[in-house]
Amino acid sequence: MSSSILVTGGAGYIGSHIVLQLLLGGYKAVVVDNLDNSSEIALKRIKDLAGENGPNLTFNKIDLRDKPALEKLFASEKFDAVIHFAGLKAVGESVEKPLMYYNNNLIGTITLLEVMAAHGCKKLAFSSSATVYGWPKVVPCTEESPVSAMNPYGRTKLFIEEICRDLHLSDSSWKIILLRYFNPVGSHPSGSLGEDPRGIPNNLMPFVQQVAVGRRPALTVFGTDYGTKDGTGVRDFIHVVDLADGYIAALNKLSDPSVGCEVYNLGTGKGTSVLEMVAAFEKASGKKIPLVKASRRPGDAEILYGSTEKAERELNWKAKYGIEEMCRDQWNWASKNPYGYDSTN
Ligand code: NAD
Ligand code: WQD
Protein backbone atom coordinates (compact mmCIF):
# COMPACT_ATOMS: atom_id res chain seq x y z
CA MET A 1 0.00 0.00 0.00
CA SER A 2 1.35 3.47 -0.83
CA SER A 3 2.37 5.86 1.96
CA SER A 4 -0.15 8.52 2.85
CA ILE A 5 1.25 12.01 3.48
CA LEU A 6 -0.68 14.87 5.00
CA VAL A 7 0.33 18.20 3.45
CA THR A 8 -0.81 21.29 5.33
CA GLY A 9 -0.91 24.38 3.10
CA GLY A 10 -0.82 22.04 0.10
CA ALA A 11 -2.84 24.39 -2.11
CA GLY A 12 -0.23 27.16 -1.76
CA TYR A 13 2.73 28.02 -3.99
CA ILE A 14 5.31 25.62 -2.60
CA GLY A 15 2.84 23.07 -1.25
CA SER A 16 1.18 22.58 -4.64
CA HIS A 17 4.53 21.69 -6.25
CA ILE A 18 5.33 19.19 -3.50
CA VAL A 19 1.88 17.58 -3.70
CA LEU A 20 2.39 16.99 -7.42
CA GLN A 21 5.84 15.48 -6.81
CA LEU A 22 4.38 13.21 -4.13
CA LEU A 23 1.65 11.94 -6.45
CA LEU A 24 4.12 11.34 -9.27
CA GLY A 25 6.32 9.46 -6.78
CA GLY A 26 3.46 7.09 -5.94
CA TYR A 27 2.43 8.61 -2.60
CA LYS A 28 -1.12 9.38 -1.50
CA ALA A 29 -1.42 13.08 -0.65
CA VAL A 30 -4.05 14.49 1.68
CA VAL A 31 -4.16 18.30 1.60
CA VAL A 32 -5.39 20.46 4.46
CA ASP A 33 -5.71 24.14 3.61
CA ASN A 34 -8.07 26.97 4.56
CA LEU A 35 -7.52 28.57 1.11
CA ASP A 36 -6.77 31.93 2.74
CA ASN A 37 -3.89 32.51 0.34
CA SER A 38 -4.52 29.93 -2.38
CA SER A 39 -6.99 28.59 -4.89
CA GLU A 40 -8.67 25.23 -5.24
CA ILE A 41 -7.95 25.50 -8.97
CA ALA A 42 -4.33 24.62 -8.16
CA LEU A 43 -5.50 21.28 -6.75
CA LYS A 44 -7.57 20.55 -9.85
CA ARG A 45 -4.52 21.24 -12.02
CA ILE A 46 -2.31 19.01 -9.86
CA LYS A 47 -4.77 16.15 -10.41
CA ASP A 48 -4.60 16.69 -14.17
CA LEU A 49 -0.80 16.85 -14.18
CA ALA A 50 -0.56 13.68 -12.07
CA GLY A 51 -2.50 11.69 -14.69
CA GLU A 52 -3.44 8.22 -13.45
CA ASN A 53 -2.13 9.13 -9.97
CA GLY A 54 -4.46 12.15 -9.76
CA PRO A 55 -7.14 10.27 -7.78
CA ASN A 56 -4.56 9.78 -4.98
CA LEU A 57 -5.05 13.44 -4.01
CA THR A 58 -7.75 14.42 -1.55
CA PHE A 59 -8.51 17.88 -0.21
CA ASN A 60 -9.98 19.04 3.11
CA LYS A 61 -10.80 22.71 3.57
CA ILE A 62 -9.77 22.98 7.21
CA ASP A 63 -8.10 25.69 9.24
CA LEU A 64 -5.28 24.09 11.25
CA ARG A 65 -6.53 25.79 14.39
CA ASP A 66 -9.83 23.92 14.10
CA LYS A 67 -8.83 21.06 16.37
CA PRO A 68 -12.09 19.04 16.16
CA ALA A 69 -11.91 19.06 12.35
CA LEU A 70 -8.27 17.96 12.43
CA GLU A 71 -9.08 15.25 15.00
CA LYS A 72 -11.80 13.94 12.74
CA LEU A 73 -9.43 13.77 9.79
CA PHE A 74 -6.73 11.92 11.75
CA ALA A 75 -9.37 9.51 13.10
CA SER A 76 -10.51 8.71 9.57
CA GLU A 77 -7.10 8.01 8.06
CA LYS A 78 -3.61 6.95 9.12
CA PHE A 79 -0.81 9.22 7.93
CA ASP A 80 2.79 8.05 7.55
CA ALA A 81 4.13 11.60 7.83
CA VAL A 82 3.12 15.25 7.74
CA ILE A 83 4.64 17.99 5.60
CA HIS A 84 3.73 21.30 7.19
CA PHE A 85 3.56 24.44 5.04
CA ALA A 86 0.39 26.13 6.31
CA GLY A 87 1.09 29.57 7.65
CA LEU A 88 1.15 33.26 6.92
CA LYS A 89 4.36 34.50 5.31
CA ALA A 90 4.30 38.22 4.51
CA VAL A 91 7.09 39.90 6.46
CA GLY A 92 5.66 43.46 6.36
CA GLU A 93 2.18 42.32 7.33
CA SER A 94 3.66 40.42 10.28
CA VAL A 95 5.13 43.69 11.59
CA GLU A 96 1.73 45.39 11.32
CA LYS A 97 -0.32 42.48 12.65
CA PRO A 98 1.95 40.44 14.95
CA LEU A 99 -0.90 38.81 16.87
CA MET A 100 -2.43 37.52 13.66
CA TYR A 101 0.91 35.90 12.77
CA TYR A 102 1.51 34.40 16.21
CA ASN A 103 -2.06 33.16 16.33
CA ASN A 104 -2.04 31.55 12.90
CA ASN A 105 1.48 30.17 12.72
CA LEU A 106 2.03 29.14 16.34
CA ILE A 107 -1.45 27.97 17.32
CA GLY A 108 -1.87 26.23 13.95
CA THR A 109 1.39 24.34 14.47
CA ILE A 110 0.79 23.47 18.12
CA THR A 111 -2.70 22.18 17.30
CA LEU A 112 -1.26 20.07 14.48
CA LEU A 113 1.45 18.62 16.74
CA GLU A 114 -1.07 17.81 19.48
CA VAL A 115 -3.34 15.96 17.09
CA MET A 116 -0.39 14.14 15.49
CA ALA A 117 0.80 13.02 18.95
CA ALA A 118 -2.68 11.85 19.94
CA HIS A 119 -2.84 9.68 16.82
CA GLY A 120 0.72 8.33 17.00
CA CYS A 121 1.85 10.12 13.83
CA LYS A 122 5.31 11.39 14.77
CA LYS A 123 7.09 12.14 11.50
CA LEU A 124 7.19 15.77 10.44
CA ALA A 125 8.92 17.90 7.80
CA PHE A 126 8.49 21.58 8.67
CA SER A 127 8.94 24.61 6.39
CA SER A 128 11.26 26.85 8.27
CA SER A 129 13.04 29.63 6.40
CA ALA A 130 16.42 31.18 5.72
CA THR A 131 14.89 34.27 7.35
CA VAL A 132 16.11 32.75 10.65
CA TYR A 133 19.68 33.75 9.67
CA GLY A 134 18.74 37.44 9.89
CA TRP A 135 21.55 39.61 8.51
CA PRO A 136 24.40 37.08 8.56
CA LYS A 137 27.95 38.21 9.34
CA VAL A 138 29.38 35.30 7.37
CA VAL A 139 28.05 33.62 4.21
CA PRO A 140 27.34 30.97 3.16
CA CYS A 141 25.09 30.28 6.17
CA THR A 142 25.51 26.80 7.57
CA GLU A 143 22.98 25.07 9.80
CA GLU A 144 25.24 26.07 12.73
CA SER A 145 25.26 29.78 11.89
CA PRO A 146 23.77 32.08 14.54
CA VAL A 147 20.03 32.63 14.19
CA SER A 148 18.05 35.79 14.86
CA ALA A 149 14.67 37.00 13.74
CA MET A 150 14.17 40.46 12.29
CA ASN A 151 10.33 40.45 12.41
CA PRO A 152 7.35 38.56 13.89
CA TYR A 153 7.11 36.24 10.86
CA GLY A 154 10.73 35.18 11.34
CA ARG A 155 10.16 34.76 15.05
CA THR A 156 7.30 32.33 14.40
CA LYS A 157 9.77 30.18 12.44
CA LEU A 158 12.36 30.33 15.23
CA PHE A 159 9.75 29.55 17.91
CA ILE A 160 8.38 26.60 15.94
CA GLU A 161 11.90 25.22 15.48
CA GLU A 162 12.36 25.40 19.27
CA ILE A 163 8.97 23.79 19.91
CA CYS A 164 9.98 20.91 17.64
CA ARG A 165 13.31 20.48 19.46
CA ASP A 166 11.55 20.44 22.84
CA LEU A 167 9.02 17.95 21.56
CA HIS A 168 11.75 15.61 20.39
CA LEU A 169 13.62 15.99 23.69
CA SER A 170 10.45 14.99 25.53
CA ASP A 171 9.76 11.98 23.30
CA SER A 172 12.54 10.60 21.11
CA SER A 173 10.11 8.65 18.95
CA TRP A 174 9.39 11.92 17.11
CA LYS A 175 11.32 12.33 13.85
CA ILE A 176 11.41 15.91 12.70
CA ILE A 177 13.18 17.64 9.84
CA LEU A 178 13.32 21.43 9.81
CA LEU A 179 13.96 22.73 6.30
CA ARG A 180 15.38 26.22 6.11
CA TYR A 181 14.95 27.24 2.58
CA PHE A 182 16.07 30.32 0.77
CA ASN A 183 14.23 32.22 -1.99
CA PRO A 184 11.97 29.87 -3.96
CA VAL A 185 11.16 31.03 -7.48
CA GLY A 186 10.01 29.52 -10.76
CA SER A 187 7.14 27.23 -11.52
CA HIS A 188 6.34 23.75 -12.68
CA PRO A 189 7.63 23.48 -16.29
CA SER A 190 4.08 22.82 -17.56
CA GLY A 191 3.18 26.42 -16.68
CA SER A 192 0.05 25.12 -14.94
CA LEU A 193 1.22 25.68 -11.35
CA GLY A 194 2.91 28.77 -9.98
CA GLU A 195 2.95 31.59 -7.49
CA ASP A 196 -0.24 33.66 -7.33
CA PRO A 197 0.04 36.14 -4.47
CA ARG A 198 -2.97 38.15 -3.35
CA GLY A 199 -2.60 41.95 -3.52
CA ILE A 200 0.71 43.70 -4.16
CA PRO A 201 3.51 41.12 -4.24
CA ASN A 202 6.05 41.44 -1.42
CA ASN A 203 8.68 39.32 -3.08
CA LEU A 204 10.95 40.17 -5.97
CA MET A 205 10.04 37.66 -8.66
CA PRO A 206 6.25 37.78 -8.33
CA PHE A 207 6.56 41.56 -8.68
CA VAL A 208 8.86 41.27 -11.72
CA GLN A 209 6.40 38.82 -13.27
CA GLN A 210 3.51 41.27 -12.83
CA VAL A 211 5.54 44.05 -14.47
CA ALA A 212 6.31 41.73 -17.40
CA VAL A 213 2.62 40.98 -18.03
CA GLY A 214 1.68 44.67 -17.80
CA ARG A 215 -0.05 44.64 -14.44
CA ARG A 216 2.45 47.05 -12.86
CA PRO A 217 4.50 49.78 -14.53
CA ALA A 218 7.92 49.25 -12.96
CA LEU A 219 9.93 47.34 -10.37
CA THR A 220 11.11 49.35 -7.39
CA VAL A 221 14.64 48.23 -6.54
CA PHE A 222 15.09 48.47 -2.78
CA GLY A 223 18.69 49.51 -2.20
CA THR A 224 21.39 50.17 -4.79
CA ASP A 225 24.14 51.05 -2.31
CA TYR A 226 24.89 47.67 -0.76
CA GLY A 227 28.47 46.45 -0.68
CA THR A 228 27.73 43.90 -3.40
CA LYS A 229 28.91 43.48 -7.00
CA ASP A 230 26.25 45.88 -8.40
CA GLY A 231 24.98 47.54 -5.21
CA THR A 232 21.75 45.49 -4.99
CA GLY A 233 20.88 42.75 -2.49
CA VAL A 234 22.14 39.21 -3.07
CA ARG A 235 19.99 36.11 -2.46
CA ASP A 236 20.06 32.34 -2.95
CA PHE A 237 17.23 31.76 -5.44
CA ILE A 238 16.10 28.16 -5.72
CA HIS A 239 13.78 26.57 -8.28
CA VAL A 240 10.57 25.45 -6.63
CA VAL A 241 10.84 22.06 -8.37
CA ASP A 242 14.28 21.56 -6.77
CA LEU A 243 12.69 22.44 -3.46
CA ALA A 244 9.98 19.84 -4.05
CA ASP A 245 12.68 17.22 -4.67
CA GLY A 246 14.34 18.34 -1.43
CA TYR A 247 11.11 17.59 0.43
CA ILE A 248 10.92 14.10 -1.06
CA ALA A 249 14.53 13.55 0.07
CA ALA A 250 13.59 14.77 3.57
CA LEU A 251 10.61 12.43 3.62
CA ASN A 252 12.88 9.49 2.80
CA LYS A 253 15.24 10.60 5.56
CA LEU A 254 12.39 10.52 8.10
CA SER A 255 12.42 6.72 7.75
CA ASP A 256 16.08 6.60 8.85
CA PRO A 257 16.07 5.32 12.46
CA SER A 258 19.00 7.62 13.33
CA VAL A 259 17.01 10.81 12.68
CA GLY A 260 15.91 12.86 15.68
CA CYS A 261 15.24 16.54 15.14
CA GLU A 262 17.48 17.79 12.33
CA VAL A 263 17.80 21.04 10.42
CA TYR A 264 18.82 21.32 6.76
CA ASN A 265 19.33 24.25 4.41
CA LEU A 266 17.74 23.93 1.00
CA GLY A 267 19.42 26.38 -1.36
CA THR A 268 21.79 26.41 -4.30
CA GLY A 269 24.82 27.77 -2.46
CA LYS A 270 25.04 30.60 -5.01
CA GLY A 271 24.33 34.29 -4.51
CA THR A 272 22.55 36.24 -7.27
CA SER A 273 21.90 39.98 -7.13
CA VAL A 274 18.53 41.63 -7.72
CA LEU A 275 19.78 43.18 -10.96
CA GLU A 276 21.22 39.86 -12.18
CA MET A 277 17.87 38.22 -11.54
CA VAL A 278 16.00 40.97 -13.39
CA ALA A 279 18.40 40.63 -16.36
CA ALA A 280 17.86 36.85 -16.43
CA PHE A 281 14.08 37.36 -16.42
CA GLU A 282 14.28 39.96 -19.21
CA LYS A 283 16.27 37.47 -21.28
CA ALA A 284 13.84 34.62 -20.63
CA SER A 285 10.72 36.70 -21.32
CA GLY A 286 11.93 39.12 -23.97
CA LYS A 287 10.24 41.85 -21.88
CA LYS A 288 11.89 45.01 -20.63
CA ILE A 289 11.44 45.53 -16.88
CA PRO A 290 11.50 49.27 -16.11
CA LEU A 291 13.30 50.00 -12.83
CA VAL A 292 12.83 52.67 -10.18
CA LYS A 293 15.74 52.97 -7.76
CA ALA A 294 14.71 53.38 -4.12
CA SER A 295 16.23 53.25 -0.66
CA ARG A 296 16.83 50.02 1.22
CA ARG A 297 13.80 48.14 2.55
CA PRO A 298 13.96 48.07 6.36
CA GLY A 299 15.00 44.71 7.74
CA ASP A 300 16.58 43.46 4.51
CA ALA A 301 19.89 41.63 4.69
CA GLU A 302 22.65 42.60 2.30
CA ILE A 303 23.81 39.14 1.23
CA LEU A 304 22.10 35.87 2.11
CA TYR A 305 22.97 32.49 0.68
CA GLY A 306 23.37 29.08 2.17
CA SER A 307 25.74 26.20 2.38
CA THR A 308 24.27 23.10 0.75
CA GLU A 309 26.83 20.62 2.08
CA LYS A 310 24.74 19.07 4.85
CA ALA A 311 21.74 18.42 2.58
CA GLU A 312 24.02 16.99 -0.11
CA ARG A 313 25.76 14.70 2.37
CA GLU A 314 22.83 13.54 4.47
CA LEU A 315 19.77 13.91 2.23
CA ASN A 316 21.61 13.05 -0.96
CA TRP A 317 19.95 16.09 -2.54
CA LYS A 318 21.37 18.91 -4.63
CA ALA A 319 19.60 21.64 -6.60
CA LYS A 320 19.76 21.00 -10.36
CA TYR A 321 18.45 24.25 -11.83
CA GLY A 322 19.99 27.68 -12.28
CA ILE A 323 18.46 31.13 -12.66
CA GLU A 324 17.91 30.67 -16.42
CA GLU A 325 15.57 27.71 -15.81
CA MET A 326 13.91 29.51 -12.88
CA CYS A 327 13.13 32.54 -15.05
CA ARG A 328 12.13 30.43 -18.08
CA ASP A 329 9.60 28.45 -16.05
CA GLN A 330 8.33 31.47 -14.15
CA TRP A 331 7.71 33.28 -17.44
CA ASN A 332 5.96 30.21 -18.87
CA TRP A 333 3.56 30.30 -15.89
CA ALA A 334 3.14 34.10 -15.98
CA SER A 335 2.50 34.33 -19.71
CA LYS A 336 -0.10 31.54 -19.56
CA ASN A 337 -1.67 32.84 -16.32
CA PRO A 338 -1.16 36.62 -16.22
CA TYR A 339 -3.78 36.90 -13.47
CA GLY A 340 -2.75 33.73 -11.68
CA TYR A 341 -5.39 31.09 -11.11
CA ASP A 342 -8.07 33.71 -11.78
CA SER A 343 -6.92 33.84 -15.42
CA THR A 344 -8.80 30.66 -16.36
CA ASN A 345 -10.51 27.75 -14.77
P1 NAD B 1 1.50 30.19 0.46
O1 NAD B 1 0.82 31.30 1.16
O2 NAD B 1 1.35 30.10 -1.02
O3 NAD B 1 1.03 28.79 1.09
C1 NAD B 1 0.64 28.65 2.44
C2 NAD B 1 -0.71 27.95 2.45
O4 NAD B 1 -1.14 27.77 3.80
C3 NAD B 1 -1.81 28.74 1.74
O5 NAD B 1 -2.43 27.89 0.79
C4 NAD B 1 -2.76 29.16 2.85
O6 NAD B 1 -4.09 29.24 2.40
C5 NAD B 1 -2.52 28.06 3.87
N1 NAD B 1 -2.80 28.43 5.26
C6 NAD B 1 -2.35 29.52 5.95
N2 NAD B 1 -2.76 29.48 7.21
C7 NAD B 1 -3.51 28.35 7.35
C8 NAD B 1 -4.21 27.76 8.42
N3 NAD B 1 -4.26 28.32 9.63
N4 NAD B 1 -4.87 26.59 8.21
C9 NAD B 1 -4.83 26.00 7.00
N5 NAD B 1 -4.19 26.51 5.93
C10 NAD B 1 -3.53 27.68 6.12
O7 NAD B 1 3.04 30.23 0.87
P2 NAD B 1 4.29 29.43 0.29
O8 NAD B 1 5.19 30.40 -0.38
O9 NAD B 1 3.84 28.23 -0.44
O10 NAD B 1 4.99 29.03 1.65
C11 NAD B 1 4.73 27.80 2.28
C12 NAD B 1 5.51 27.70 3.58
O11 NAD B 1 6.90 27.86 3.32
C13 NAD B 1 5.14 28.78 4.59
O12 NAD B 1 5.17 28.21 5.89
C14 NAD B 1 6.24 29.80 4.46
O13 NAD B 1 6.45 30.50 5.66
C15 NAD B 1 7.43 28.91 4.12
N6 NAD B 1 8.48 29.60 3.36
C16 NAD B 1 8.16 30.30 2.23
C17 NAD B 1 9.15 30.96 1.51
C18 NAD B 1 8.82 31.79 0.31
O14 NAD B 1 9.59 32.68 -0.02
N7 NAD B 1 7.74 31.51 -0.41
C19 NAD B 1 10.49 30.85 1.94
C20 NAD B 1 10.79 30.10 3.08
C21 NAD B 1 9.76 29.48 3.78
C1 WQD C 1 14.75 39.72 -2.40
C2 WQD C 1 15.56 40.96 -2.79
C3 WQD C 1 14.74 43.00 -1.81
C4 WQD C 1 10.93 43.19 -3.91
C5 WQD C 1 11.66 36.94 1.79
C6 WQD C 1 11.36 36.71 3.23
C7 WQD C 1 11.98 35.44 3.69
C8 WQD C 1 11.62 34.27 2.77
C9 WQD C 1 11.87 34.58 1.35
C10 WQD C 1 9.71 33.20 3.68
C11 WQD C 1 15.81 41.93 -1.62
C12 WQD C 1 14.61 43.03 -3.33
C13 WQD C 1 12.18 42.78 -3.47
C14 WQD C 1 10.83 44.37 -4.70
C15 WQD C 1 13.21 44.63 -4.56
N1 WQD C 1 10.22 33.97 2.85
N2 WQD C 1 13.30 43.48 -3.79
N3 WQD C 1 11.98 45.03 -5.00
O1 WQD C 1 13.42 39.49 1.50
O2 WQD C 1 15.12 37.82 0.62
O3 WQD C 1 13.06 37.03 1.65
O4 WQD C 1 11.20 35.81 1.02
O5 WQD C 1 10.25 32.62 4.58
O6 WQD C 1 11.51 35.25 4.97
O7 WQD C 1 11.88 37.79 3.98
O8 WQD C 1 12.92 38.06 -0.54
O9 WQD C 1 11.94 38.46 -2.74
O10 WQD C 1 11.26 39.94 -0.82
O11 WQD C 1 13.56 40.15 -1.75
O12 WQD C 1 14.22 45.27 -4.85
O13 WQD C 1 9.72 44.80 -5.10
O14 WQD C 1 14.79 41.70 -3.76
O15 WQD C 1 15.08 44.25 -1.30
O16 WQD C 1 17.08 42.47 -1.78
P1 WQD C 1 13.71 38.22 0.86
P2 WQD C 1 12.32 39.15 -1.49
mmCIF file of N, CA and C in Angstrom, residues 131-173:
data_model
loop_
_atom_site.group_PDB
_atom_site.id
_atom_site.type_symbol
_atom_site.label_atom_id
_atom_site.label_comp_id
_atom_site.label_asym_id
_atom_site.label_seq_id
_atom_site.Cartn_x
_atom_site.Cartn_y
_atom_site.Cartn_z
ATOM 1 N N THR A 131 15.090 33.015 6.610
ATOM 2 C CA THR A 131 14.893 34.270 7.345
ATOM 3 C C THR A 131 15.457 34.156 8.764
ATOM 4 N N VAL A 132 15.590 32.917 9.280
ATOM 5 C CA VAL A 132 16.108 32.754 10.646
ATOM 6 C C VAL A 132 17.590 33.134 10.741
ATOM 7 N N TYR A 133 18.270 33.325 9.605
ATOM 8 C CA TYR A 133 19.680 33.745 9.671
ATOM 9 C C TYR A 133 19.820 35.269 9.799
ATOM 10 N N GLY A 134 18.689 35.987 9.727
ATOM 11 C CA GLY A 134 18.739 37.442 9.894
ATOM 12 C C GLY A 134 19.673 38.085 8.878
ATOM 13 N N TRP A 135 20.518 38.994 9.361
ATOM 14 C CA TRP A 135 21.553 39.607 8.515
ATOM 15 C C TRP A 135 22.861 38.898 8.881
ATOM 16 N N PRO A 136 23.254 37.879 8.128
ATOM 17 C CA PRO A 136 24.405 37.079 8.557
ATOM 18 C C PRO A 136 25.733 37.822 8.431
ATOM 19 N N LYS A 137 26.612 37.584 9.400
ATOM 20 C CA LYS A 137 27.948 38.210 9.342
ATOM 21 C C LYS A 137 28.830 37.453 8.357
ATOM 22 N N VAL A 138 28.564 36.152 8.237
ATOM 23 C CA VAL A 138 29.379 35.300 7.366
ATOM 24 C C VAL A 138 28.453 34.514 6.440
ATOM 25 N N VAL A 139 28.779 34.496 5.138
ATOM 26 C CA VAL A 139 28.050 33.624 4.208
ATOM 27 C C VAL A 139 29.066 32.673 3.567
ATOM 28 N N PRO A 140 28.679 31.508 3.093
ATOM 29 C CA PRO A 140 27.336 30.965 3.164
ATOM 30 C C PRO A 140 26.922 30.591 4.592
ATOM 31 N N CYS A 141 25.615 30.684 4.860
ATOM 32 C CA CYS A 141 25.093 30.281 6.170
ATOM 33 C C CYS A 141 25.096 28.758 6.245
ATOM 34 N N THR A 142 25.630 28.238 7.338
ATOM 35 C CA THR A 142 25.506 26.797 7.572
ATOM 36 C C THR A 142 24.423 26.607 8.628
ATOM 37 N N GLU A 143 24.039 25.366 8.827
ATOM 38 C CA GLU A 143 22.983 25.074 9.797
ATOM 39 C C GLU A 143 23.420 25.454 11.211
ATOM 40 N N GLU A 144 24.740 25.671 11.400
ATOM 41 C CA GLU A 144 25.244 26.066 12.729
ATOM 42 C C GLU A 144 25.389 27.581 12.863
ATOM 43 N N SER A 145 25.126 28.318 11.804
ATOM 44 C CA SER A 145 25.264 29.782 11.885
ATOM 45 C C SER A 145 24.314 30.334 12.944
ATOM 46 N N PRO A 146 24.671 31.488 13.545
ATOM 47 C CA PRO A 146 23.767 32.081 14.537
ATOM 48 C C PRO A 146 22.421 32.427 13.910
ATOM 49 N N VAL A 147 21.362 32.282 14.701
ATOM 50 C CA VAL A 147 20.029 32.632 14.192
ATOM 51 C C VAL A 147 19.491 33.847 14.935
ATOM 52 N N SER A 148 18.681 34.627 14.230
ATOM 53 C CA SER A 148 18.046 35.787 14.857
ATOM 54 C C SER A 148 16.894 36.196 13.955
ATOM 55 N N ALA A 149 15.802 36.612 14.579
ATOM 56 C CA ALA A 149 14.666 36.996 13.741
ATOM 57 C C ALA A 149 14.586 38.509 13.668
ATOM 58 N N MET A 150 14.233 39.011 12.486
ATOM 59 C CA MET A 150 14.171 40.455 12.289
ATOM 60 C C MET A 150 12.726 40.950 12.330
ATOM 61 N N ASN A 151 11.753 40.055 12.454
ATOM 62 C CA ASN A 151 10.331 40.455 12.411
ATOM 63 C C ASN A 151 9.490 39.314 12.984
ATOM 64 N N PRO A 152 8.196 39.599 13.283
ATOM 65 C CA PRO A 152 7.352 38.559 13.893
ATOM 66 C C PRO A 152 7.247 37.294 13.037
ATOM 67 N N TYR A 153 7.181 37.448 11.708
ATOM 68 C CA TYR A 153 7.114 36.242 10.856
ATOM 69 C C TYR A 153 8.325 35.343 11.134
ATOM 70 N N GLY A 154 9.513 35.956 11.102
ATOM 71 C CA GLY A 154 10.734 35.183 11.335
ATOM 72 C C GLY A 154 10.738 34.551 12.719
ATOM 73 N N ARG A 155 10.199 35.315 13.682
ATOM 74 C CA ARG A 155 10.158 34.763 15.050
ATOM 75 C C ARG A 155 9.255 33.539 15.134
ATOM 76 N N THR A 156 8.156 33.535 14.346
ATOM 77 C CA THR A 156 7.301 32.330 14.400
ATOM 78 C C THR A 156 8.102 31.114 13.923
ATOM 79 N N LYS A 157 8.970 31.314 12.942
ATOM 80 C CA LYS A 157 9.771 30.183 12.443
ATOM 81 C C LYS A 157 10.751 29.719 13.523
ATOM 82 N N LEU A 158 11.406 30.690 14.171
ATOM 83 C CA LEU A 158 12.364 30.326 15.233
ATOM 84 C C LEU A 158 11.645 29.619 16.383
ATOM 85 N N PHE A 159 10.482 30.158 16.796
ATOM 86 C CA PHE A 159 9.749 29.551 17.909
ATOM 87 C C PHE A 159 9.334 28.127 17.552
ATOM 88 N N ILE A 160 8.839 27.949 16.327
ATOM 89 C CA ILE A 160 8.376 26.597 15.943
ATOM 90 C C ILE A 160 9.560 25.625 15.910
ATOM 91 N N GLU A 161 10.716 26.101 15.433
ATOM 92 C CA GLU A 161 11.900 25.222 15.476
ATOM 93 C C GLU A 161 12.166 24.779 16.917
ATOM 94 N N GLU A 162 12.090 25.732 17.852
ATOM 95 C CA GLU A 162 12.365 25.397 19.268
ATOM 96 C C GLU A 162 11.312 24.442 19.826
ATOM 97 N N ILE A 163 10.056 24.681 19.455
ATOM 98 C CA ILE A 163 8.967 23.793 19.909
ATOM 99 C C ILE A 163 9.268 22.363 19.434
ATOM 100 N N CYS A 164 9.691 22.247 18.194
ATOM 101 C CA CYS A 164 9.984 20.908 17.642
ATOM 102 C C CYS A 164 11.143 20.256 18.395
ATOM 103 N N ARG A 165 12.175 21.046 18.719
ATOM 104 C CA ARG A 165 13.312 20.481 19.459
ATOM 105 C C ARG A 165 12.866 20.004 20.838
ATOM 106 N N ASP A 166 12.047 20.829 21.516
ATOM 107 C CA ASP A 166 11.551 20.441 22.841
ATOM 108 C C ASP A 166 10.699 19.180 22.759
ATOM 109 N N LEU A 167 9.902 19.108 21.721
ATOM 110 C CA LEU A 167 9.021 17.946 21.564
ATOM 111 C C LEU A 167 9.866 16.682 21.404
ATOM 112 N N HIS A 168 10.894 16.784 20.589
ATOM 113 C CA HIS A 168 11.751 15.613 20.389
ATOM 114 C C HIS A 168 12.502 15.238 21.657
ATOM 115 N N LEU A 169 12.926 16.269 22.417
ATOM 116 C CA LEU A 169 13.616 15.989 23.690
ATOM 117 C C LEU A 169 12.693 15.249 24.663
ATOM 118 N N SER A 170 11.407 15.597 24.600
ATOM 119 C CA SER A 170 10.450 14.995 25.532
ATOM 120 C C SER A 170 10.055 13.587 25.105
ATOM 121 N N ASP A 171 10.211 13.277 23.825
ATOM 122 C CA ASP A 171 9.761 11.976 23.305
ATOM 123 C C ASP A 171 10.587 11.677 22.054
ATOM 124 N N SER A 172 11.581 10.809 22.205
ATOM 125 C CA SER A 172 12.536 10.598 21.107
ATOM 126 C C SER A 172 11.934 9.780 19.965
ATOM 127 N N SER A 173 10.687 9.364 20.096
ATOM 128 C CA SER A 173 10.105 8.652 18.945
ATOM 129 C C SER A 173 9.649 9.635 17.854
#
